[in-house]
Each structure stands twice: as C-alpha cells, then as structure tokens.
Short mmCIF file of C-alpha atoms in Angstrom, two decimals:
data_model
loop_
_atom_site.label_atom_id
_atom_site.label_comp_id
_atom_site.label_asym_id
_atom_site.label_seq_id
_atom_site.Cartn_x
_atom_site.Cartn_y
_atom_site.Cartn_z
CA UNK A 1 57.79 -195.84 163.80
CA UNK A 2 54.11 -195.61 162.45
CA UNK A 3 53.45 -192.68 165.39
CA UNK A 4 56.41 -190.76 164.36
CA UNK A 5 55.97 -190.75 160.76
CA UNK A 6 52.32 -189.85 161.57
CA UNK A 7 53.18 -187.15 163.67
CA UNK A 8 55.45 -186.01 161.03
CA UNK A 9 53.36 -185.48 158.33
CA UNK A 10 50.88 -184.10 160.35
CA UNK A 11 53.51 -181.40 161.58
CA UNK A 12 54.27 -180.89 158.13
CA UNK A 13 50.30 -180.56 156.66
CA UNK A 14 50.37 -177.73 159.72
CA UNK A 15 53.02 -176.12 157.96
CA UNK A 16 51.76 -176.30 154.65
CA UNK A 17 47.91 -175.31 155.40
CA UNK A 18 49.71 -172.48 157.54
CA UNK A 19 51.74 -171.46 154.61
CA UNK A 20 48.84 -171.41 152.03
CA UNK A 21 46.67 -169.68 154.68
CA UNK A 22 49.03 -166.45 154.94
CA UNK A 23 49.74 -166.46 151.20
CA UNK A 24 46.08 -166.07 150.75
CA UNK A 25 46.02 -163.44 153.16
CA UNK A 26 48.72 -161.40 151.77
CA UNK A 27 46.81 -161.66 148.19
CA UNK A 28 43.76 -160.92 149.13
CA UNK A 29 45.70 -158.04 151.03
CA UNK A 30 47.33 -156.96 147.62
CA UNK A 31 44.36 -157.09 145.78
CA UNK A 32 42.11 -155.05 148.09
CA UNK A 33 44.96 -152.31 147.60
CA UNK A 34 44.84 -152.51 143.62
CA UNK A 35 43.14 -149.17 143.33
CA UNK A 36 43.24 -146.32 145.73
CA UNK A 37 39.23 -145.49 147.95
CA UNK A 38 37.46 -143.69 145.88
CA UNK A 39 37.08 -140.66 145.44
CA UNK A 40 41.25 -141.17 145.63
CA UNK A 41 41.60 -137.48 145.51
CA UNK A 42 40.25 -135.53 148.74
CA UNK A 43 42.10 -132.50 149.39
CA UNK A 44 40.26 -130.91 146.78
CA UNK A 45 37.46 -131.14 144.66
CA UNK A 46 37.79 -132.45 141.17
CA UNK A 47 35.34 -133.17 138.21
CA UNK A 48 35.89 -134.72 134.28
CA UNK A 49 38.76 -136.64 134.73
CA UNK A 50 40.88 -137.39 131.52
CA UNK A 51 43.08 -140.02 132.00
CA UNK A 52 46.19 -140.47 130.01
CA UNK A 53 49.41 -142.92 130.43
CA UNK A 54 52.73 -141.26 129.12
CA UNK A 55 56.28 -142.19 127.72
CA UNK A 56 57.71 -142.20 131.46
CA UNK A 57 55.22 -144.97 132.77
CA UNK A 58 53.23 -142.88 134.97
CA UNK A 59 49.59 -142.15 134.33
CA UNK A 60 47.86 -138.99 134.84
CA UNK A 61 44.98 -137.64 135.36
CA UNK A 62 43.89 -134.05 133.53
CA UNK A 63 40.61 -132.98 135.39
CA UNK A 64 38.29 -129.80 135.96
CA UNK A 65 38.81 -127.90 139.74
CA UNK A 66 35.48 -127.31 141.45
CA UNK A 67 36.33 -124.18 144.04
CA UNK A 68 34.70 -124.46 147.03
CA UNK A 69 32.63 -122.77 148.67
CA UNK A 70 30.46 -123.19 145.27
CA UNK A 71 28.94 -120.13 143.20
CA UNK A 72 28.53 -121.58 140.31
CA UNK A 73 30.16 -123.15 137.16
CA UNK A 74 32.19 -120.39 136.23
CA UNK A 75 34.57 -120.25 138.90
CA UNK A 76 35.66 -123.05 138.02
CA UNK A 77 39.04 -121.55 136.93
CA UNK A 78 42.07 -123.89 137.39
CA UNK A 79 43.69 -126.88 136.52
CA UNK A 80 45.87 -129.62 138.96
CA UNK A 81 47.48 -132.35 137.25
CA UNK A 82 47.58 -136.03 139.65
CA UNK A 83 49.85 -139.31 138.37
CA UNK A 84 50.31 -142.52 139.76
CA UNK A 85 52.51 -145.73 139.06
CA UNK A 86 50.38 -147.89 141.16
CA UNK A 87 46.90 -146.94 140.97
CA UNK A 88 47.21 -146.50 145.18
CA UNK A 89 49.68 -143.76 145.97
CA UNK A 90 48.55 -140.46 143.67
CA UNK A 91 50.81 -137.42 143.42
CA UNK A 92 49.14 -133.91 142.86
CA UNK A 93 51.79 -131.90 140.94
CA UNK A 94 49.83 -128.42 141.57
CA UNK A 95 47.65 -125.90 139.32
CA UNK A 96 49.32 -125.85 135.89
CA UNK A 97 47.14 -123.57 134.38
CA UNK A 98 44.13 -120.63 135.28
CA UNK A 99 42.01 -118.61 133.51
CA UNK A 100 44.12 -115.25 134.43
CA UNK A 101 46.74 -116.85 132.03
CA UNK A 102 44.33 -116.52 128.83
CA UNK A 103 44.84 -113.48 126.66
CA UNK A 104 42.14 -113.95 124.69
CA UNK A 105 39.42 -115.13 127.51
CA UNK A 106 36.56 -113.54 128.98
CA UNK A 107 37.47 -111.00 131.45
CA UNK A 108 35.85 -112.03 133.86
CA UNK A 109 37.74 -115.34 134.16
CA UNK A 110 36.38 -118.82 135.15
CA UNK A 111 34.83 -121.14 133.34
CA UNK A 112 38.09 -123.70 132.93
CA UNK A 113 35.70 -126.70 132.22
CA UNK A 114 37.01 -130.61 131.38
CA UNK A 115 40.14 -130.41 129.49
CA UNK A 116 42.45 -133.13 127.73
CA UNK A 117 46.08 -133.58 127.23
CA UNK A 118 48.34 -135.87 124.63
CA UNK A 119 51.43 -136.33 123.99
CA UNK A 120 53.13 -136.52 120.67
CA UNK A 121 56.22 -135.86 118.98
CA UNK A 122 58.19 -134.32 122.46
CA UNK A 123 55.36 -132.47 123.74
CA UNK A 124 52.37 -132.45 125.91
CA UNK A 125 49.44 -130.65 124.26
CA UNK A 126 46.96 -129.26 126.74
CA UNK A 127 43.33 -128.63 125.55
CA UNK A 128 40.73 -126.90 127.72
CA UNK A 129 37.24 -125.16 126.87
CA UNK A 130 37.39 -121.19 127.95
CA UNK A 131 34.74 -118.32 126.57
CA UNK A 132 36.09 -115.81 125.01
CA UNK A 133 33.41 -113.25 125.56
CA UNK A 134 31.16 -112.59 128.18
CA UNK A 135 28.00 -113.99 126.91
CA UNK A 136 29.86 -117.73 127.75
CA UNK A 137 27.73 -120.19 126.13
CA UNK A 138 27.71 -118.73 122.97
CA UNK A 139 32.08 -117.99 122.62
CA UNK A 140 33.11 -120.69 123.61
CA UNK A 141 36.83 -121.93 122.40
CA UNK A 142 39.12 -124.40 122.94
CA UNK A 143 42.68 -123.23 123.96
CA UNK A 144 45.90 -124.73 123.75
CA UNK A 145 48.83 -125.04 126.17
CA UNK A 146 51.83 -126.92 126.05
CA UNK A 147 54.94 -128.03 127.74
CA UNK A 148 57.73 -130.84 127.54
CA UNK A 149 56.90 -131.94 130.91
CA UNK A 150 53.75 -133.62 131.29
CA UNK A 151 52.29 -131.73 134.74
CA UNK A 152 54.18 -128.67 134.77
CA UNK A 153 55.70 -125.55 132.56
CA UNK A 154 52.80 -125.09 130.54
CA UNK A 155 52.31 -122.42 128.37
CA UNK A 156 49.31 -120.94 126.44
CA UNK A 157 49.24 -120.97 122.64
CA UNK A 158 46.11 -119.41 121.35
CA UNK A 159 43.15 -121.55 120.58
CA UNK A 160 41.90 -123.94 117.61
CA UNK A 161 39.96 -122.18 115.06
CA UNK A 162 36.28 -124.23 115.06
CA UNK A 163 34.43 -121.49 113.42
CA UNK A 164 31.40 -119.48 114.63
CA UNK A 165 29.04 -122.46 115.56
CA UNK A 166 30.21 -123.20 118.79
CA UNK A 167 27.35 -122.56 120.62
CA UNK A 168 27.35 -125.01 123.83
CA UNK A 169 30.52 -126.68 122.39
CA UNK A 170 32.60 -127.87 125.29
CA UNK A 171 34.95 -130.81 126.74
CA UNK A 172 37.55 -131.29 123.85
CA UNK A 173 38.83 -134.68 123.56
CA UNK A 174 42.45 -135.74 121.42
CA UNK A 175 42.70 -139.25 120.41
CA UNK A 176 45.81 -140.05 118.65
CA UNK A 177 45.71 -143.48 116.34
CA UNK A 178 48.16 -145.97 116.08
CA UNK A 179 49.78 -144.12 112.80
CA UNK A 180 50.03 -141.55 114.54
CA UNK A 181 47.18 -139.15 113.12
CA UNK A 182 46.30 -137.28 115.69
CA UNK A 183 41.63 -136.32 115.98
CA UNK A 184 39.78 -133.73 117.41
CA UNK A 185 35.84 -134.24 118.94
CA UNK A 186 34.35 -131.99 121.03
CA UNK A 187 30.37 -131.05 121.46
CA UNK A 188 27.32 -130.49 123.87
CA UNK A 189 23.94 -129.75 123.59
CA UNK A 190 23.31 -132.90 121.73
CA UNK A 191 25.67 -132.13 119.38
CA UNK A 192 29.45 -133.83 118.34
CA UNK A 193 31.63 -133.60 115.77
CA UNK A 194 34.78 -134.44 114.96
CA UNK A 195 37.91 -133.99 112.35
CA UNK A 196 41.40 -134.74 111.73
CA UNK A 197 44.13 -132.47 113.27
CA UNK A 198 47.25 -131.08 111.32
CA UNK A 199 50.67 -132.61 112.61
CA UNK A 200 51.33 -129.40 114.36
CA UNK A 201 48.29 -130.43 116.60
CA UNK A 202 46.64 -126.57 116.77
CA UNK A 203 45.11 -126.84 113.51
CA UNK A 204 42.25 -129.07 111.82
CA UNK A 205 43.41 -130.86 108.91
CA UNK A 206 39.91 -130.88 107.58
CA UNK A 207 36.32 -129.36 108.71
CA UNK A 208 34.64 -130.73 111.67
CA UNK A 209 31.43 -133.77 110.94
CA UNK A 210 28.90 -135.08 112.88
CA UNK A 211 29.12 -138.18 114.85
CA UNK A 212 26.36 -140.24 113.26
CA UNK A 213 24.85 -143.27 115.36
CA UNK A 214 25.18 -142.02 118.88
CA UNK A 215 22.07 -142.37 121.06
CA UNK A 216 21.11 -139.81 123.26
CA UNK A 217 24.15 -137.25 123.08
CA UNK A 218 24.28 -134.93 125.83
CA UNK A 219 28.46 -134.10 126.48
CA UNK A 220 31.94 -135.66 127.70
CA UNK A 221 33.43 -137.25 124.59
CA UNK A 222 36.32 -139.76 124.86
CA UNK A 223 37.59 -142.24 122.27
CA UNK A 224 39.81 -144.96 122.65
CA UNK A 225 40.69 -147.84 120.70
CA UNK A 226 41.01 -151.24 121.45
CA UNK A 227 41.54 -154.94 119.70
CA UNK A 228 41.20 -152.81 116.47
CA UNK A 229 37.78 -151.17 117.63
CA UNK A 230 37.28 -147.37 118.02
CA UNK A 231 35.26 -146.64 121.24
CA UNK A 232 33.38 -143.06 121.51
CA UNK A 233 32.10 -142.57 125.66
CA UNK A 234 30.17 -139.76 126.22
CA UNK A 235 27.16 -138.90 128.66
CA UNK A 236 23.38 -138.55 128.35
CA UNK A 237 20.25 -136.46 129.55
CA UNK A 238 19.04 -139.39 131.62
CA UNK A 239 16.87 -138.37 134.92
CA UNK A 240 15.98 -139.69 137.70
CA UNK A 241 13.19 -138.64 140.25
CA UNK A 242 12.76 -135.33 138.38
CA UNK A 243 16.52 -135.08 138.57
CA UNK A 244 19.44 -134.94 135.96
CA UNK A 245 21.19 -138.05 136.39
CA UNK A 246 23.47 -138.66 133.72
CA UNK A 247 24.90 -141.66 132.91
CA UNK A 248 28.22 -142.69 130.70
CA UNK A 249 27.33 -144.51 127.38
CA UNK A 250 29.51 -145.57 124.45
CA UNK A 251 28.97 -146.59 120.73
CA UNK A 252 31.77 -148.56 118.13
CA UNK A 253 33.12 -148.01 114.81
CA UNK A 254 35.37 -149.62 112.42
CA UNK A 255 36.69 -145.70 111.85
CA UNK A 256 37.43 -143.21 113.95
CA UNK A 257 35.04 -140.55 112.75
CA UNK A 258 32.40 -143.33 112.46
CA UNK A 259 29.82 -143.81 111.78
CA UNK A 260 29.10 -145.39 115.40
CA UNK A 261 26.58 -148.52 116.50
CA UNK A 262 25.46 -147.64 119.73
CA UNK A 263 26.38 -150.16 122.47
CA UNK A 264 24.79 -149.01 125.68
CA UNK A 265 25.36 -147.54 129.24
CA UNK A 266 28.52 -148.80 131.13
CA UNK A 267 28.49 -146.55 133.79
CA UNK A 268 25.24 -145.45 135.64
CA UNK A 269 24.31 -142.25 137.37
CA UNK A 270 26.45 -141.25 140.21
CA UNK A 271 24.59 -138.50 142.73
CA UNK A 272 26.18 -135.67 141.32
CA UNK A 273 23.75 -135.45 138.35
CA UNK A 274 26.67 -134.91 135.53
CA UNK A 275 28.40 -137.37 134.60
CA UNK A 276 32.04 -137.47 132.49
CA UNK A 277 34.58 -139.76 132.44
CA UNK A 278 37.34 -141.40 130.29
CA UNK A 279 38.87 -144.78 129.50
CA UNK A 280 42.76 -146.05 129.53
CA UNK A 281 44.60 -148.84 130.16
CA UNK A 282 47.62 -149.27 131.90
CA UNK A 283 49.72 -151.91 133.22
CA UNK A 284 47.58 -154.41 131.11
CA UNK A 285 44.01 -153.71 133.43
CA UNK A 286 41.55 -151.26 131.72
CA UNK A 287 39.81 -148.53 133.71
CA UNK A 288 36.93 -145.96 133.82
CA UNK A 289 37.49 -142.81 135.56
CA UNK A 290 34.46 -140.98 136.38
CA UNK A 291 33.17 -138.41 138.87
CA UNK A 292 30.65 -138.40 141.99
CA UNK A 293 29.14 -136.25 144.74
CA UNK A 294 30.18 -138.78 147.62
CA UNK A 295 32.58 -136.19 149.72
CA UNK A 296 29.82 -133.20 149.59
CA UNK A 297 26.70 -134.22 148.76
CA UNK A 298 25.74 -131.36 146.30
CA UNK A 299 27.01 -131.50 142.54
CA UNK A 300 28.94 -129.02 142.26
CA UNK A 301 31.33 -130.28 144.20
CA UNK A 302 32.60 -133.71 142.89
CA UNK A 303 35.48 -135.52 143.73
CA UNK A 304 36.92 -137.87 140.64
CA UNK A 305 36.96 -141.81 140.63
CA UNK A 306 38.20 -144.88 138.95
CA UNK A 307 37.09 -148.41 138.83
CA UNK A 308 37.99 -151.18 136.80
CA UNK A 309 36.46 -152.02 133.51
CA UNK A 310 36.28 -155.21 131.78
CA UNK A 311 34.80 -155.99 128.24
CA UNK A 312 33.35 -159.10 126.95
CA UNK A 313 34.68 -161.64 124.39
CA UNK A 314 32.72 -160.10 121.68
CA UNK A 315 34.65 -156.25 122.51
CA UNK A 316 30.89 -154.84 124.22
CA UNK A 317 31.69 -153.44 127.33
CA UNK A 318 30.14 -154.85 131.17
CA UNK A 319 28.42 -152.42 133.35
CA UNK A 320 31.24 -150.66 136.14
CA UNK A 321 30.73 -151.73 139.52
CA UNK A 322 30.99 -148.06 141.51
CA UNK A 323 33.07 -148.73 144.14
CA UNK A 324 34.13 -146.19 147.08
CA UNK A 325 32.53 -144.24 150.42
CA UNK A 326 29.23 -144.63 148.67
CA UNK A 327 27.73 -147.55 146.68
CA UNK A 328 25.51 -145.63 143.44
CA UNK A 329 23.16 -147.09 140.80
#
C-alpha cells in the first residue's frame, strides 16, 4: 500500500509540475507577442507617429510617409493610416491624403510633414503641416481634412488661421480634455504655443501663448493627460558625436496651457537623428510611439515604433526601454 500511494502521488506531482511547466510556456509565449517587432511597419517607410484610440476600439496610428529613394524632406507628400486591436497584427488602410489634394499649397507639392487626427462630435479631424508658398519655411500652415470614417474618405477643408508668424511652425498636435474642449499646440524652432479651439474644431477660440517652462524646445508636441496631470512630449536639439540626436522629453502642468515643470527625457536618441513621438493608452497599458533608422540606416528613412511606457507612483515618467532589430541609447 505505502509503494502505491507513493507512486501515486509521484505520478500526480509529474502531472502537476508538467502542467505548470507548459502554462508558463504559453505565457511567456503570450507575453513575448504583446507588441508587434519593431519597427512593426516595414513595407514602407514611416516617421512622427501620432497615435490615437477611437470610438470603435481600434487604435491608429496617423504618421508622416518618407518616399524612398530619398531627395529630401519635401517629398515627403502622403499620408497612410495603420490600426490595430492587438498591438501584434497592424492593418495599413492606404494613403488618405497627398499634397496634389491641397488647393491652397505650394505648387510644387511635398512637404506633408507629422500630422494629427481626433475625433469629436461624429467626425475625424485630420491636421497636417503643408507650405503654402514656395519659400516653405516661412508659409507654413496647418490644413484640415475630415471624414466620418477614421482611415478613409477624407476631405480637405482649408486651413486654421495662425496668423503671419509661422515661421518654422510645424507638427500640429489636438488634445481634447475630458469636458470636451478641444486645444491646439503646434511650434519648432524653439518655439510652442498653444490656444483653445472653437467647437467647430477649424477655428481658435482665442490667440495662440507660449508654453512657459519647457526645457530645451526643439519640435514634436503631444499632450496627454493622465491621473488628472497634463503631459506636454516634445523633442530637443540634443547631439551626439557632432551629430543631431534628438531625444523625446516631457514637462507637467496642473492646466493644459501650463505653465509646465520640466520632468526630463523618457525616450533617448534613436539613430535617425530626429526624434517625434506620441503617448496613448489603450487596453489599460500605456505606450510611446516613436521613430528610428533601424531598416535603412540613413534618417531620412525611418520606420515608426512603439514600446511600452510605465510611470512612477509619484506620475514622473521611467526612461523607455527601445526594443526591436536594433537596441539604441
């Protein structure tokens, strides 16, 4: 009797150390498939990814098109719209919008840098900087499209009116508050500024102010909120080695026009020597999109990113681990 209970129960701690073994395996398997390789798009090159989740569940991903072979920055002339319900399996839904569509831009074309999109009140609005004149850095505007599908059927509707000083003014950025009052922040060159949008979303509700309390401005605004806290990201002039290596910072305020405490890096420099990214959270699990150079080697052509990002009792945010093809600083 003693050898055939023994035997038993060791036939049974078999079954259960087998048991425990494989359900390890499968969630170690589950959690290594979380997120998609980076970059997790491939087929073509992509740069200043805004990432928004919308009313059907999905999230997307708004970025810039970098058209290979390279010339420069201004062909850069198109927009694709990606989504995902899993942060594994990504769906490009195909060019929504190109610079041929613009009445009122430069006729030359190009120049379709990082754009944004929101959603509010039954339709997607679709912001992108385009020049209006051919002397680009100095006309720049921010155009307008929208549809009532979020990656498809857009249409152009003019352009904000910013005034005159828009010198180097690029990479518009909507964040929408829990009231629903809907803000406007755009800026480069070491400038950004901000302002309240009308409810019809294509006008400012008030004129445009300075950030105040950001360290180090260089481009790529994006403000969230969180636990109550407004979050401003944007990137700096850092370099490395001689080399522009920008890296993603952020600063907090108890408003969302500021003023802003600066809070530090959170994202370092990735190859490419730009840097832009945005923050969103979906399915409960917070994450930084960003770009990198990983795919080509040369900057400009990047391929976009995402990694998760956690923050700290006290709301600061932890450094991103860059995960992917390449490990960067």
């Amino acid at each position: 009797m003693y050898k055939t209970i023994s035997l038993k129960k060791t036939a049974i701690l078999l079954f259960v150390a087998s048991t425990i073994f494989s359900e390890c395996k499968a969630q170690k398997s589950v959690a290594k498939s979380q997120l998609a390789e980076n970059p997790f798009i491939r087929d073509i090159y992509t740069a200043d990814p805004s990432a928004r989740v919308f009313p059907d569940g999905r999230l997307y991903v708004y970025p810039s098109h970098d058209v290979d072979p390279p010339r420069g920055c201004d062909l850069m002339d198109k927009y694709h719209v990606f989504s995902t319900d899993d942060m594994v399996h990504w769906k490009d839904h195909g060019e929504i919008l190109n610079s041929s569509q613009i009445s009122w831009g430069r006729k030359e074309g190009g120049f379709m840098w990082a754009p944004d999109c929101v959603y509010k009140n039954g339709t997607y609005y679709f912001y992108f900087p385009h020049p209006s004149g051919t002397d680009w850095n100095k006309t720049w505007q921010v155009g307008i499209a929208t549809s009532k599908k979020p990656a498809s059927d857009f249409v152009p509707q003019g352009h904000l009116d910013l005034g005159n000083d828009s010198f180097a003014m690029i990479d518009p950025n909507i964040f929408v508050d829990d009231d629903g009052q809907a803000y406007f922040y755009y800026g480069g060159g070491g400038r950004c500024v901000g302002a309240k949008l009308k409810d019809n979303m294509t006008e400012l509700a008030q004129p445009l102010a300075s950030m105040e309390g950001l360290k180090d401005f260089h481009e790529a605004t994006w403000v969230f909120k969180r636990k109550g806290v407004y979050y401003l990201t944007y990137a700096d002039n850092n370099r490395e080695d001689g080399k522009d290596a920008n890296r993603l910072n952020y600063a907090t305020s108890k408003s969302p026009l500021g003023p802003w405490t600066y809070g530090g890096v959170y994202l370092g420099s990735t190859g490419s020597g730009t840097n832009h990214g945005s923050v969103a959270e979906y399915k409960g699990q917070w994450y930084a999109f960003y770009h990198n150079d990983v795919l080509s080697g040369q900057g400009n052509l990047r391929s976009i990113c995402v990694d998760k990002l956690y923050f700290n009792a006290d709301g600061t945010i932890q450094m991103v681990v860059q995960t992917g093809l390449k490990s960067n600083k």
